Every structure is written in C-alpha cells, then in structure tokens.
Short mmCIF file of N, CA and C in Angstrom, two decimals:
data_model
loop_
_atom_site.label_atom_id
_atom_site.label_comp_id
_atom_site.label_asym_id
_atom_site.label_seq_id
_atom_site.Cartn_x
_atom_site.Cartn_y
_atom_site.Cartn_z
N MET J 190 12.52 1.53 19.48
CA MET J 190 12.34 1.48 18.04
C MET J 190 11.13 0.62 17.67
N LYS J 191 11.07 -0.59 18.28
CA LYS J 191 9.94 -1.48 17.99
C LYS J 191 8.64 -0.86 18.46
N ARG J 192 8.68 -0.25 19.65
CA ARG J 192 7.48 0.39 20.19
C ARG J 192 7.03 1.51 19.27
N SER J 193 7.96 2.26 18.73
CA SER J 193 7.64 3.36 17.84
C SER J 193 6.97 2.86 16.56
N ALA J 194 7.48 1.76 16.00
CA ALA J 194 6.89 1.17 14.79
C ALA J 194 5.49 0.65 15.10
N ALA J 195 5.32 0.06 16.28
CA ALA J 195 4.00 -0.45 16.67
C ALA J 195 3.01 0.70 16.85
N ASP J 196 3.48 1.78 17.48
CA ASP J 196 2.63 2.96 17.66
C ASP J 196 2.23 3.56 16.31
N ALA J 197 3.18 3.60 15.39
CA ALA J 197 2.90 4.14 14.05
C ALA J 197 1.85 3.30 13.34
N ALA J 198 1.94 1.98 13.48
CA ALA J 198 0.97 1.09 12.84
C ALA J 198 -0.42 1.29 13.44
N ILE J 199 -0.47 1.49 14.75
CA ILE J 199 -1.75 1.73 15.42
C ILE J 199 -2.36 3.04 14.94
N THR J 200 -1.54 4.08 14.88
CA THR J 200 -2.02 5.39 14.42
C THR J 200 -2.52 5.31 12.99
N ARG J 201 -1.75 4.65 12.14
CA ARG J 201 -2.15 4.49 10.73
C ARG J 201 -3.49 3.75 10.64
N GLY J 202 -3.63 2.69 11.43
CA GLY J 202 -4.89 1.93 11.45
C GLY J 202 -6.06 2.78 11.91
N ASN J 203 -5.82 3.62 12.92
CA ASN J 203 -6.88 4.52 13.42
C ASN J 203 -7.31 5.51 12.34
N ILE J 204 -6.35 6.02 11.59
CA ILE J 204 -6.66 6.96 10.51
C ILE J 204 -7.49 6.26 9.43
N VAL J 205 -7.09 5.06 9.07
CA VAL J 205 -7.82 4.31 8.04
C VAL J 205 -9.25 4.02 8.50
N ARG J 206 -9.41 3.60 9.74
CA ARG J 206 -10.76 3.30 10.25
C ARG J 206 -11.64 4.55 10.30
N ALA J 207 -11.07 5.66 10.75
CA ALA J 207 -11.84 6.91 10.81
C ALA J 207 -12.25 7.34 9.40
N ALA J 208 -11.32 7.22 8.46
CA ALA J 208 -11.63 7.61 7.07
C ALA J 208 -12.71 6.72 6.50
N ARG J 209 -12.64 5.45 6.78
CA ARG J 209 -13.64 4.52 6.24
C ARG J 209 -15.05 4.91 6.71
N VAL J 210 -15.18 5.25 7.98
CA VAL J 210 -16.48 5.66 8.51
C VAL J 210 -16.95 6.94 7.81
N LEU J 211 -16.07 7.91 7.70
CA LEU J 211 -16.46 9.19 7.08
C LEU J 211 -16.74 9.03 5.59
N PHE J 212 -15.90 8.27 4.88
CA PHE J 212 -16.14 8.06 3.45
C PHE J 212 -17.48 7.36 3.24
N SER J 213 -17.82 6.47 4.14
CA SER J 213 -19.09 5.75 4.03
C SER J 213 -20.28 6.66 4.31
N GLN J 214 -20.14 7.51 5.31
CA GLN J 214 -21.24 8.38 5.72
C GLN J 214 -21.40 9.62 4.85
N LYS J 215 -20.26 10.27 4.54
CA LYS J 215 -20.31 11.57 3.86
C LYS J 215 -19.82 11.53 2.42
N GLY J 216 -19.07 10.49 2.08
CA GLY J 216 -18.45 10.43 0.77
C GLY J 216 -17.06 11.03 0.81
N TYR J 217 -16.28 10.70 -0.20
CA TYR J 217 -14.89 11.14 -0.29
C TYR J 217 -14.78 12.67 -0.36
N ALA J 218 -15.56 13.28 -1.20
CA ALA J 218 -15.46 14.72 -1.45
C ALA J 218 -15.73 15.55 -0.19
N TYR J 219 -16.63 15.07 0.66
CA TYR J 219 -17.04 15.85 1.83
C TYR J 219 -16.32 15.44 3.12
N SER J 220 -15.32 14.59 3.00
CA SER J 220 -14.52 14.18 4.16
C SER J 220 -13.15 14.84 4.06
N THR J 221 -12.89 15.81 4.93
CA THR J 221 -11.62 16.54 4.86
C THR J 221 -10.53 15.82 5.65
N THR J 222 -9.29 16.11 5.32
CA THR J 222 -8.17 15.50 6.05
C THR J 222 -8.21 15.93 7.51
N ASN J 223 -8.60 17.18 7.76
CA ASN J 223 -8.69 17.67 9.13
C ASN J 223 -9.72 16.88 9.93
N GLU J 224 -10.87 16.65 9.31
CA GLU J 224 -11.94 15.91 9.98
C GLU J 224 -11.53 14.44 10.21
N ILE J 225 -10.89 13.85 9.22
CA ILE J 225 -10.43 12.46 9.37
C ILE J 225 -9.44 12.36 10.53
N ALA J 226 -8.49 13.31 10.57
CA ALA J 226 -7.49 13.32 11.64
C ALA J 226 -8.16 13.46 13.00
N ARG J 227 -9.11 14.38 13.09
CA ARG J 227 -9.81 14.60 14.35
C ARG J 227 -10.54 13.34 14.81
N HIS J 228 -11.22 12.67 13.89
CA HIS J 228 -11.94 11.43 14.22
C HIS J 228 -10.98 10.30 14.60
N ALA J 229 -9.76 10.36 14.09
CA ALA J 229 -8.75 9.34 14.41
C ALA J 229 -8.02 9.67 15.71
N GLY J 230 -8.25 10.88 16.23
CA GLY J 230 -7.59 11.28 17.47
C GLY J 230 -6.15 11.72 17.27
N VAL J 231 -5.86 12.24 16.08
CA VAL J 231 -4.50 12.71 15.79
C VAL J 231 -4.58 14.12 15.18
N THR J 232 -3.43 14.74 15.05
CA THR J 232 -3.38 16.05 14.40
C THR J 232 -3.35 15.86 12.88
N GLU J 233 -3.64 16.93 12.17
CA GLU J 233 -3.57 16.85 10.72
C GLU J 233 -2.12 16.63 10.27
N GLY J 234 -1.17 17.15 11.06
CA GLY J 234 0.24 16.90 10.76
C GLY J 234 0.57 15.41 10.85
N ALA J 235 0.01 14.74 11.84
CA ALA J 235 0.21 13.29 11.98
C ALA J 235 -0.40 12.55 10.80
N PHE J 236 -1.56 13.03 10.35
CA PHE J 236 -2.19 12.44 9.17
C PHE J 236 -1.21 12.46 8.00
N PHE J 237 -0.62 13.63 7.75
CA PHE J 237 0.29 13.77 6.60
C PHE J 237 1.64 13.09 6.82
N HIS J 238 1.93 12.73 8.05
CA HIS J 238 3.12 11.92 8.31
C HIS J 238 2.90 10.49 7.77
N HIS J 239 1.66 10.04 7.83
CA HIS J 239 1.33 8.66 7.41
C HIS J 239 0.85 8.56 5.96
N PHE J 240 0.25 9.61 5.45
CA PHE J 240 -0.31 9.58 4.09
C PHE J 240 0.05 10.87 3.36
N LYS J 241 0.37 10.73 2.06
CA LYS J 241 0.69 11.91 1.25
C LYS J 241 -0.53 12.79 1.08
N GLY J 242 -1.69 12.18 1.08
CA GLY J 242 -2.92 12.93 0.91
C GLY J 242 -4.13 12.02 1.03
N LYS J 243 -5.28 12.60 0.81
CA LYS J 243 -6.54 11.88 0.99
C LYS J 243 -6.70 10.75 -0.02
N GLN J 244 -6.20 10.94 -1.24
CA GLN J 244 -6.35 9.90 -2.25
C GLN J 244 -5.55 8.65 -1.90
N GLU J 245 -4.34 8.84 -1.37
CA GLU J 245 -3.53 7.69 -0.95
C GLU J 245 -4.24 6.94 0.18
N LEU J 246 -4.82 7.69 1.11
CA LEU J 246 -5.57 7.08 2.21
C LEU J 246 -6.78 6.33 1.66
N PHE J 247 -7.47 6.93 0.72
CA PHE J 247 -8.65 6.28 0.13
C PHE J 247 -8.27 4.95 -0.52
N ALA J 248 -7.14 4.93 -1.21
CA ALA J 248 -6.67 3.68 -1.84
C ALA J 248 -6.44 2.60 -0.80
N GLU J 249 -5.88 2.99 0.35
CA GLU J 249 -5.65 2.01 1.41
C GLU J 249 -6.96 1.51 1.99
N VAL J 250 -7.93 2.41 2.16
CA VAL J 250 -9.25 2.00 2.65
C VAL J 250 -9.86 0.98 1.69
N VAL J 251 -9.80 1.27 0.40
CA VAL J 251 -10.36 0.35 -0.61
C VAL J 251 -9.65 -0.99 -0.56
N GLN J 252 -8.34 -0.96 -0.48
CA GLN J 252 -7.58 -2.21 -0.45
C GLN J 252 -7.94 -3.05 0.77
N ARG J 253 -8.03 -2.42 1.92
CA ARG J 253 -8.39 -3.16 3.15
C ARG J 253 -9.80 -3.71 3.05
N MET J 254 -10.71 -2.94 2.47
CA MET J 254 -12.08 -3.42 2.32
C MET J 254 -12.13 -4.61 1.37
N GLN J 255 -11.34 -4.57 0.31
CA GLN J 255 -11.31 -5.69 -0.64
C GLN J 255 -10.76 -6.95 0.02
N ILE J 256 -9.77 -6.79 0.87
CA ILE J 256 -9.21 -7.95 1.58
C ILE J 256 -10.25 -8.54 2.53
N GLU J 257 -10.97 -7.67 3.26
CA GLU J 257 -12.03 -8.13 4.15
C GLU J 257 -13.13 -8.84 3.37
N TYR J 258 -13.50 -8.25 2.25
CA TYR J 258 -14.55 -8.79 1.37
C TYR J 258 -14.14 -10.19 0.90
N ASP J 259 -12.89 -10.33 0.48
CA ASP J 259 -12.38 -11.61 0.00
C ASP J 259 -12.42 -12.65 1.13
N SER J 260 -12.10 -12.23 2.33
CA SER J 260 -12.13 -13.12 3.48
C SER J 260 -13.55 -13.59 3.78
N GLU J 261 -14.52 -12.69 3.68
CA GLU J 261 -15.92 -13.05 3.92
C GLU J 261 -16.43 -14.01 2.84
N VAL J 262 -16.02 -13.79 1.60
CA VAL J 262 -16.40 -14.69 0.51
C VAL J 262 -15.84 -16.08 0.79
N PHE J 263 -14.59 -16.14 1.22
CA PHE J 263 -13.95 -17.42 1.53
C PHE J 263 -14.71 -18.14 2.63
N LYS J 264 -15.10 -17.42 3.68
CA LYS J 264 -15.84 -18.04 4.80
C LYS J 264 -17.17 -18.63 4.32
N ALA J 265 -17.83 -17.94 3.41
CA ALA J 265 -19.11 -18.43 2.89
C ALA J 265 -18.90 -19.66 2.01
N ALA J 266 -17.79 -19.69 1.28
CA ALA J 266 -17.52 -20.78 0.34
C ALA J 266 -17.04 -22.04 1.03
N ILE J 267 -16.22 -21.91 2.04
CA ILE J 267 -15.52 -23.06 2.62
C ILE J 267 -16.45 -24.06 3.31
N VAL J 268 -17.67 -23.65 3.61
CA VAL J 268 -18.61 -24.57 4.27
C VAL J 268 -19.08 -25.67 3.32
N GLU J 269 -18.95 -25.43 2.02
CA GLU J 269 -19.35 -26.44 1.02
C GLU J 269 -18.22 -27.45 0.82
N THR J 270 -18.58 -28.71 0.60
CA THR J 270 -17.55 -29.73 0.39
C THR J 270 -17.26 -29.96 -1.09
N ASP J 271 -18.26 -29.79 -1.94
CA ASP J 271 -18.08 -29.96 -3.38
C ASP J 271 -17.44 -28.70 -3.96
N GLY J 272 -16.44 -28.87 -4.83
CA GLY J 272 -15.70 -27.73 -5.37
C GLY J 272 -16.55 -26.73 -6.13
N VAL J 273 -17.44 -27.22 -7.00
CA VAL J 273 -18.30 -26.32 -7.77
C VAL J 273 -19.25 -25.58 -6.83
N GLN J 274 -19.85 -26.31 -5.90
CA GLN J 274 -20.77 -25.67 -4.95
C GLN J 274 -20.05 -24.64 -4.08
N ARG J 275 -18.80 -24.94 -3.75
CA ARG J 275 -17.99 -24.00 -2.97
C ARG J 275 -17.80 -22.70 -3.76
N PHE J 276 -17.45 -22.85 -5.04
CA PHE J 276 -17.23 -21.67 -5.90
C PHE J 276 -18.53 -20.87 -6.03
N LEU J 277 -19.65 -21.58 -6.21
CA LEU J 277 -20.94 -20.90 -6.37
C LEU J 277 -21.37 -20.21 -5.08
N ALA J 278 -21.10 -20.84 -3.93
CA ALA J 278 -21.43 -20.21 -2.65
C ALA J 278 -20.62 -18.93 -2.46
N GLY J 279 -19.35 -18.99 -2.83
CA GLY J 279 -18.50 -17.80 -2.75
C GLY J 279 -18.99 -16.71 -3.70
N SER J 280 -19.40 -17.11 -4.89
CA SER J 280 -19.91 -16.14 -5.87
C SER J 280 -21.18 -15.47 -5.37
N ARG J 281 -22.07 -16.27 -4.80
CA ARG J 281 -23.32 -15.71 -4.27
C ARG J 281 -23.03 -14.74 -3.12
N ALA J 282 -22.10 -15.12 -2.25
CA ALA J 282 -21.71 -14.23 -1.14
C ALA J 282 -21.11 -12.94 -1.69
N SER J 283 -20.32 -13.05 -2.74
CA SER J 283 -19.70 -11.88 -3.37
C SER J 283 -20.76 -10.91 -3.89
N LEU J 284 -21.77 -11.45 -4.54
CA LEU J 284 -22.85 -10.61 -5.07
C LEU J 284 -23.59 -9.90 -3.94
N ARG J 285 -23.86 -10.61 -2.89
CA ARG J 285 -24.61 -10.03 -1.78
C ARG J 285 -23.79 -9.02 -0.99
N LEU J 286 -22.54 -9.35 -0.72
CA LEU J 286 -21.67 -8.43 0.01
C LEU J 286 -21.47 -7.12 -0.75
N SER J 287 -21.41 -7.22 -2.07
CA SER J 287 -21.18 -6.02 -2.88
C SER J 287 -22.31 -5.00 -2.77
N GLN J 288 -23.46 -5.44 -2.31
CA GLN J 288 -24.61 -4.54 -2.23
C GLN J 288 -24.77 -3.90 -0.85
N GLN J 289 -23.87 -4.21 0.08
CA GLN J 289 -23.91 -3.56 1.38
C GLN J 289 -23.56 -2.08 1.21
N PRO J 290 -24.30 -1.19 1.86
CA PRO J 290 -24.14 0.26 1.62
C PRO J 290 -22.69 0.77 1.69
N GLU J 291 -21.94 0.36 2.70
CA GLU J 291 -20.57 0.86 2.85
C GLU J 291 -19.71 0.43 1.66
N TYR J 292 -19.76 -0.84 1.31
CA TYR J 292 -18.97 -1.36 0.20
C TYR J 292 -19.43 -0.74 -1.12
N LEU J 293 -20.71 -0.67 -1.28
CA LEU J 293 -21.29 -0.12 -2.51
C LEU J 293 -20.82 1.32 -2.74
N ARG J 294 -20.89 2.12 -1.71
CA ARG J 294 -20.52 3.53 -1.87
C ARG J 294 -19.02 3.71 -2.09
N ILE J 295 -18.21 3.10 -1.22
CA ILE J 295 -16.77 3.34 -1.28
C ILE J 295 -16.11 2.62 -2.45
N VAL J 296 -16.36 1.31 -2.57
CA VAL J 296 -15.61 0.51 -3.54
C VAL J 296 -16.22 0.54 -4.94
N LEU J 297 -17.53 0.41 -5.03
CA LEU J 297 -18.14 0.34 -6.37
C LEU J 297 -18.47 1.69 -6.97
N ILE J 298 -18.96 2.61 -6.16
CA ILE J 298 -19.39 3.90 -6.71
C ILE J 298 -18.24 4.90 -6.78
N GLU J 299 -17.54 5.11 -5.66
CA GLU J 299 -16.55 6.17 -5.63
C GLU J 299 -15.15 5.76 -6.12
N ALA J 300 -14.72 4.56 -5.80
CA ALA J 300 -13.34 4.16 -6.09
C ALA J 300 -12.94 4.27 -7.56
N PRO J 301 -13.76 3.80 -8.51
CA PRO J 301 -13.31 3.91 -9.91
C PRO J 301 -13.03 5.35 -10.34
N GLY J 302 -13.83 6.29 -9.87
CA GLY J 302 -13.64 7.69 -10.24
C GLY J 302 -12.50 8.36 -9.49
N ILE J 303 -12.34 8.05 -8.22
CA ILE J 303 -11.32 8.69 -7.40
C ILE J 303 -9.93 8.13 -7.68
N LEU J 304 -9.85 6.82 -7.77
CA LEU J 304 -8.54 6.18 -7.99
C LEU J 304 -8.21 6.06 -9.47
N GLY J 305 -9.22 6.16 -10.30
CA GLY J 305 -9.03 5.91 -11.73
C GLY J 305 -9.28 4.42 -11.97
N ASN J 306 -9.80 4.11 -13.12
CA ASN J 306 -10.17 2.73 -13.42
C ASN J 306 -8.97 1.79 -13.30
N SER J 307 -7.80 2.26 -13.71
CA SER J 307 -6.61 1.41 -13.71
C SER J 307 -6.20 1.00 -12.30
N GLN J 308 -6.08 1.97 -11.38
CA GLN J 308 -5.67 1.65 -10.01
C GLN J 308 -6.75 0.84 -9.30
N TRP J 309 -8.02 1.19 -9.53
CA TRP J 309 -9.11 0.45 -8.90
C TRP J 309 -9.08 -1.02 -9.34
N LYS J 310 -8.92 -1.25 -10.64
CA LYS J 310 -8.88 -2.63 -11.15
C LYS J 310 -7.63 -3.36 -10.66
N GLU J 311 -6.53 -2.66 -10.53
CA GLU J 311 -5.31 -3.28 -10.02
C GLU J 311 -5.53 -3.83 -8.61
N ILE J 312 -6.18 -3.06 -7.77
CA ILE J 312 -6.48 -3.51 -6.41
C ILE J 312 -7.46 -4.68 -6.45
N ASP J 313 -8.55 -4.49 -7.15
CA ASP J 313 -9.61 -5.51 -7.21
C ASP J 313 -9.11 -6.81 -7.82
N THR J 314 -8.47 -6.71 -8.98
CA THR J 314 -8.01 -7.91 -9.69
C THR J 314 -6.91 -8.62 -8.92
N GLY J 315 -5.98 -7.86 -8.37
CA GLY J 315 -4.87 -8.46 -7.64
C GLY J 315 -5.34 -9.32 -6.48
N ILE J 316 -6.34 -8.84 -5.75
CA ILE J 316 -6.85 -9.58 -4.60
C ILE J 316 -7.74 -10.74 -5.05
N ALA J 317 -8.62 -10.49 -6.00
CA ALA J 317 -9.58 -11.51 -6.44
C ALA J 317 -8.90 -12.71 -7.10
N LEU J 318 -7.90 -12.46 -7.94
CA LEU J 318 -7.25 -13.57 -8.64
C LEU J 318 -6.52 -14.51 -7.68
N GLN J 319 -6.10 -14.00 -6.53
CA GLN J 319 -5.45 -14.85 -5.53
C GLN J 319 -6.41 -15.90 -4.98
N SER J 320 -7.71 -15.67 -5.11
CA SER J 320 -8.70 -16.65 -4.67
C SER J 320 -9.26 -17.46 -5.84
N ILE J 321 -9.55 -16.77 -6.94
CA ILE J 321 -10.21 -17.43 -8.07
C ILE J 321 -9.31 -18.45 -8.75
N GLU J 322 -8.05 -18.09 -9.02
CA GLU J 322 -7.17 -19.01 -9.73
C GLU J 322 -6.92 -20.31 -8.96
N PRO J 323 -6.60 -20.27 -7.67
CA PRO J 323 -6.44 -21.55 -6.95
C PRO J 323 -7.73 -22.37 -6.91
N ALA J 324 -8.88 -21.69 -6.81
CA ALA J 324 -10.16 -22.40 -6.80
C ALA J 324 -10.39 -23.12 -8.12
N LEU J 325 -10.06 -22.46 -9.23
CA LEU J 325 -10.19 -23.10 -10.54
C LEU J 325 -9.25 -24.29 -10.66
N GLN J 326 -8.04 -24.13 -10.16
CA GLN J 326 -7.05 -25.20 -10.22
C GLN J 326 -7.53 -26.42 -9.43
N LEU J 327 -8.14 -26.19 -8.28
CA LEU J 327 -8.65 -27.30 -7.47
C LEU J 327 -9.79 -28.04 -8.16
N LEU J 328 -10.59 -27.31 -8.94
CA LEU J 328 -11.71 -27.95 -9.64
C LEU J 328 -11.25 -29.00 -10.64
N ILE J 329 -10.02 -28.88 -11.10
CA ILE J 329 -9.51 -29.86 -12.07
C ILE J 329 -8.43 -30.72 -11.41
N ASP J 330 -8.53 -30.86 -10.09
CA ASP J 330 -7.61 -31.70 -9.32
C ASP J 330 -6.14 -31.37 -9.59
N ASN J 331 -5.88 -30.09 -9.72
CA ASN J 331 -4.51 -29.61 -9.94
C ASN J 331 -3.84 -30.17 -11.19
N VAL J 332 -4.66 -30.56 -12.18
CA VAL J 332 -4.11 -30.97 -13.48
C VAL J 332 -3.36 -29.77 -14.05
N PRO J 333 -2.15 -29.98 -14.57
CA PRO J 333 -1.40 -28.84 -15.12
C PRO J 333 -2.18 -28.15 -16.25
N VAL J 334 -2.21 -26.85 -16.19
CA VAL J 334 -2.89 -26.05 -17.21
C VAL J 334 -2.05 -24.80 -17.41
N SER J 335 -2.04 -24.27 -18.62
CA SER J 335 -1.21 -23.09 -18.87
C SER J 335 -1.70 -21.91 -18.03
N GLN J 336 -0.76 -21.09 -17.59
CA GLN J 336 -1.10 -19.92 -16.79
C GLN J 336 -1.99 -18.97 -17.57
N SER J 337 -1.77 -18.88 -18.88
CA SER J 337 -2.59 -17.95 -19.68
C SER J 337 -4.04 -18.43 -19.76
N ARG J 338 -4.25 -19.73 -19.83
CA ARG J 338 -5.62 -20.28 -19.88
C ARG J 338 -6.29 -20.12 -18.52
N LEU J 339 -5.54 -20.39 -17.47
CA LEU J 339 -6.06 -20.22 -16.12
C LEU J 339 -6.45 -18.77 -15.88
N ARG J 340 -5.56 -17.86 -16.24
CA ARG J 340 -5.83 -16.43 -16.05
C ARG J 340 -7.03 -15.97 -16.87
N ALA J 341 -7.14 -16.44 -18.11
CA ALA J 341 -8.26 -16.04 -18.97
C ALA J 341 -9.59 -16.46 -18.35
N THR J 342 -9.65 -17.67 -17.83
CA THR J 342 -10.90 -18.15 -17.23
C THR J 342 -11.19 -17.39 -15.94
N ALA J 343 -10.16 -17.15 -15.14
CA ALA J 343 -10.34 -16.40 -13.89
C ALA J 343 -10.84 -14.98 -14.17
N LEU J 344 -10.26 -14.34 -15.17
CA LEU J 344 -10.68 -12.98 -15.52
C LEU J 344 -12.10 -12.95 -16.07
N THR J 345 -12.48 -13.99 -16.81
CA THR J 345 -13.85 -14.08 -17.32
C THR J 345 -14.83 -14.13 -16.15
N LEU J 346 -14.53 -14.96 -15.17
CA LEU J 346 -15.40 -15.08 -14.00
C LEU J 346 -15.42 -13.79 -13.17
N LEU J 347 -14.24 -13.19 -12.99
CA LEU J 347 -14.17 -11.94 -12.24
C LEU J 347 -14.93 -10.84 -12.95
N GLY J 348 -14.78 -10.76 -14.26
CA GLY J 348 -15.52 -9.76 -15.03
C GLY J 348 -17.02 -9.95 -14.91
N LEU J 349 -17.46 -11.20 -14.99
CA LEU J 349 -18.89 -11.50 -14.84
C LEU J 349 -19.39 -11.06 -13.46
N LEU J 350 -18.62 -11.40 -12.43
CA LEU J 350 -19.02 -11.01 -11.08
C LEU J 350 -19.03 -9.48 -10.90
N ASN J 351 -17.97 -8.83 -11.36
CA ASN J 351 -17.90 -7.37 -11.19
C ASN J 351 -19.02 -6.65 -11.92
N GLU J 352 -19.22 -7.00 -13.18
CA GLU J 352 -20.28 -6.33 -13.94
C GLU J 352 -21.65 -6.64 -13.37
N SER J 353 -21.82 -7.85 -12.84
CA SER J 353 -23.09 -8.21 -12.20
C SER J 353 -23.31 -7.39 -10.94
N CYS J 354 -22.24 -7.16 -10.16
CA CYS J 354 -22.35 -6.34 -8.96
C CYS J 354 -22.79 -4.92 -9.33
N PHE J 355 -22.19 -4.37 -10.38
CA PHE J 355 -22.59 -3.03 -10.83
C PHE J 355 -24.05 -3.02 -11.30
N ALA J 356 -24.44 -4.05 -12.03
CA ALA J 356 -25.82 -4.13 -12.54
C ALA J 356 -26.82 -4.25 -11.39
N LEU J 357 -26.49 -5.06 -10.40
CA LEU J 357 -27.37 -5.19 -9.23
C LEU J 357 -27.46 -3.85 -8.49
N ALA J 358 -26.35 -3.14 -8.40
CA ALA J 358 -26.35 -1.84 -7.73
C ALA J 358 -27.23 -0.84 -8.48
N ARG J 359 -27.23 -0.95 -9.83
CA ARG J 359 -28.08 -0.06 -10.64
C ARG J 359 -29.54 -0.51 -10.65
N LYS J 360 -29.80 -1.66 -10.05
CA LYS J 360 -31.14 -2.26 -10.04
C LYS J 360 -31.61 -2.58 -11.46
N ASP J 361 -30.69 -3.09 -12.27
CA ASP J 361 -31.03 -3.51 -13.63
C ASP J 361 -32.12 -4.57 -13.56
N PRO J 362 -33.27 -4.33 -14.19
CA PRO J 362 -34.39 -5.28 -14.08
C PRO J 362 -34.13 -6.61 -14.78
N PHE J 363 -33.12 -6.66 -15.64
CA PHE J 363 -32.83 -7.89 -16.37
C PHE J 363 -31.67 -8.69 -15.78
N VAL J 364 -31.26 -8.32 -14.58
CA VAL J 364 -30.16 -9.03 -13.92
C VAL J 364 -30.67 -9.60 -12.61
N ALA J 365 -30.58 -10.93 -12.49
CA ALA J 365 -31.04 -11.62 -11.28
C ALA J 365 -29.92 -12.50 -10.74
N GLU J 366 -29.80 -12.55 -9.43
CA GLU J 366 -28.73 -13.31 -8.78
C GLU J 366 -28.68 -14.77 -9.24
N ASP J 367 -29.84 -15.43 -9.30
CA ASP J 367 -29.85 -16.84 -9.70
C ASP J 367 -29.35 -17.04 -11.12
N ASP J 368 -29.67 -16.12 -12.02
CA ASP J 368 -29.19 -16.23 -13.40
C ASP J 368 -27.68 -16.04 -13.48
N ILE J 369 -27.16 -15.15 -12.66
CA ILE J 369 -25.70 -14.94 -12.61
C ILE J 369 -25.02 -16.22 -12.14
N ILE J 370 -25.56 -16.81 -11.08
CA ILE J 370 -24.98 -18.05 -10.54
C ILE J 370 -25.05 -19.16 -11.58
N ASP J 371 -26.15 -19.25 -12.31
CA ASP J 371 -26.27 -20.26 -13.38
C ASP J 371 -25.21 -20.05 -14.45
N SER J 372 -24.94 -18.80 -14.79
CA SER J 372 -23.91 -18.50 -15.80
C SER J 372 -22.53 -18.90 -15.31
N ILE J 373 -22.26 -18.62 -14.04
CA ILE J 373 -20.97 -19.01 -13.46
C ILE J 373 -20.84 -20.53 -13.45
N LYS J 374 -21.91 -21.21 -13.08
CA LYS J 374 -21.90 -22.68 -13.06
C LYS J 374 -21.59 -23.24 -14.45
N ALA J 375 -22.17 -22.65 -15.49
CA ALA J 375 -21.92 -23.12 -16.86
C ALA J 375 -20.45 -22.95 -17.24
N ILE J 376 -19.86 -21.83 -16.84
CA ILE J 376 -18.43 -21.60 -17.13
C ILE J 376 -17.57 -22.62 -16.38
N LEU J 377 -17.92 -22.89 -15.13
CA LEU J 377 -17.16 -23.86 -14.34
C LEU J 377 -17.27 -25.26 -14.93
N GLU J 378 -18.46 -25.63 -15.35
CA GLU J 378 -18.64 -26.96 -15.94
C GLU J 378 -17.85 -27.11 -17.23
N GLN J 379 -17.82 -26.04 -18.02
CA GLN J 379 -17.03 -26.06 -19.26
C GLN J 379 -15.54 -26.16 -18.94
N TRP J 380 -15.11 -25.44 -17.91
CA TRP J 380 -13.72 -25.47 -17.47
C TRP J 380 -13.29 -26.89 -17.09
N ILE J 381 -14.14 -27.56 -16.32
CA ILE J 381 -13.84 -28.91 -15.86
C ILE J 381 -13.86 -29.89 -17.04
N ALA J 382 -14.85 -29.77 -17.91
CA ALA J 382 -15.00 -30.69 -19.03
C ALA J 382 -13.86 -30.56 -20.03
N SER J 383 -13.27 -29.38 -20.13
CA SER J 383 -12.24 -29.16 -21.15
C SER J 383 -10.86 -29.64 -20.73
N GLN J 384 -10.74 -30.17 -19.53
CA GLN J 384 -9.42 -30.63 -19.05
C GLN J 384 -9.17 -32.09 -19.40
#
C-alpha cells in the first residue's frame, strides 16, 4: 500500500514536470494530454488517473512554480540582516525572477487566462501572503497589530509587486526596478513609523 502511494506520487511528479517543460516550450494550447503523458513516460490513461484534465494539471504546475519562486525569494532575502533590507532584497529577487522566460510564460502570461483571474490570484495570494505578512510583523518587532491592517498592507505590497512584474514584462518605459524598490521602501518605512 505504501509502495503504491509512493509510486503514484512519483508518477504524478513526472507528469507535472513533463507538463511544465511542454507548457514552457509550446504553451498550454499546443501541449496535448497525450504528448504530456508520453513525455512523462506514462499512458494517457495514467494521466487521467492523476488529473481530471489539462487545466487541473496546469493549476498544479502554477502552484508548484509559485512555491519554488517563493523559496528563491526567501533565499535572496535571508542573506540580509536588517529587516527592511531583507524585504527589499526579496522584492528585488521577486521582480527579477518574474522575468525568467518559463515563469513569465506560464505564470504571468498564460495562467490568468487559463485558470481565470480568481483561481490564479487565489494561488498567488495564498502563497505570497504566507511570506509577506510574517515579514511585516517582524519589521515591527511583533508588536500586536490588527489582522485587517496587516493584511491590507501585505496586499498593497503584493499588488505593487505583481503589477510591477506585469509592467516589466510589457517593457513599460516608465517602470524601473529601482523606482519600484524605492516605493516599497517608502511603504515599509510608513508601516514601521505608524506602530
């Protein structure tokens, strides 16, 4: 029984990895379930044993990529000792990681349309807030603050980062990484000063 569950997890992981490569190279529309299964080394029947369809698989690919992205942001941030500098280092890493071709195509370009804005934001926000809210709390030495105020500030920062990532992807001539970081710093300083 345990071996069977382990085998199923391995197969599911292989399908997700194969899909990620194909979605990155060909896009969602041009990656068939048959081709994904073949690249994963399984039958199409095995594919449908693990996923209801391609959209469910795509959602899992996006979720796994967001978790990896969050982990990379954390690694970039943790090297700083000052709380504000740590947050800014993570923000800068977030902006840069978002422009990598694989992430850009799957998560920023295709995901909102394929999953719908609501499901895409649910994945993105759910993962991001788990990092942003504790980071904000640490900046004020864990001084008690209402959850609604904490969430409002976290969402403001997440919105700024997300919209900046989209603007950078569009090559908006009026959006520069340093200006985004300066804006985030101003929000953080206001957050700290208001406690």
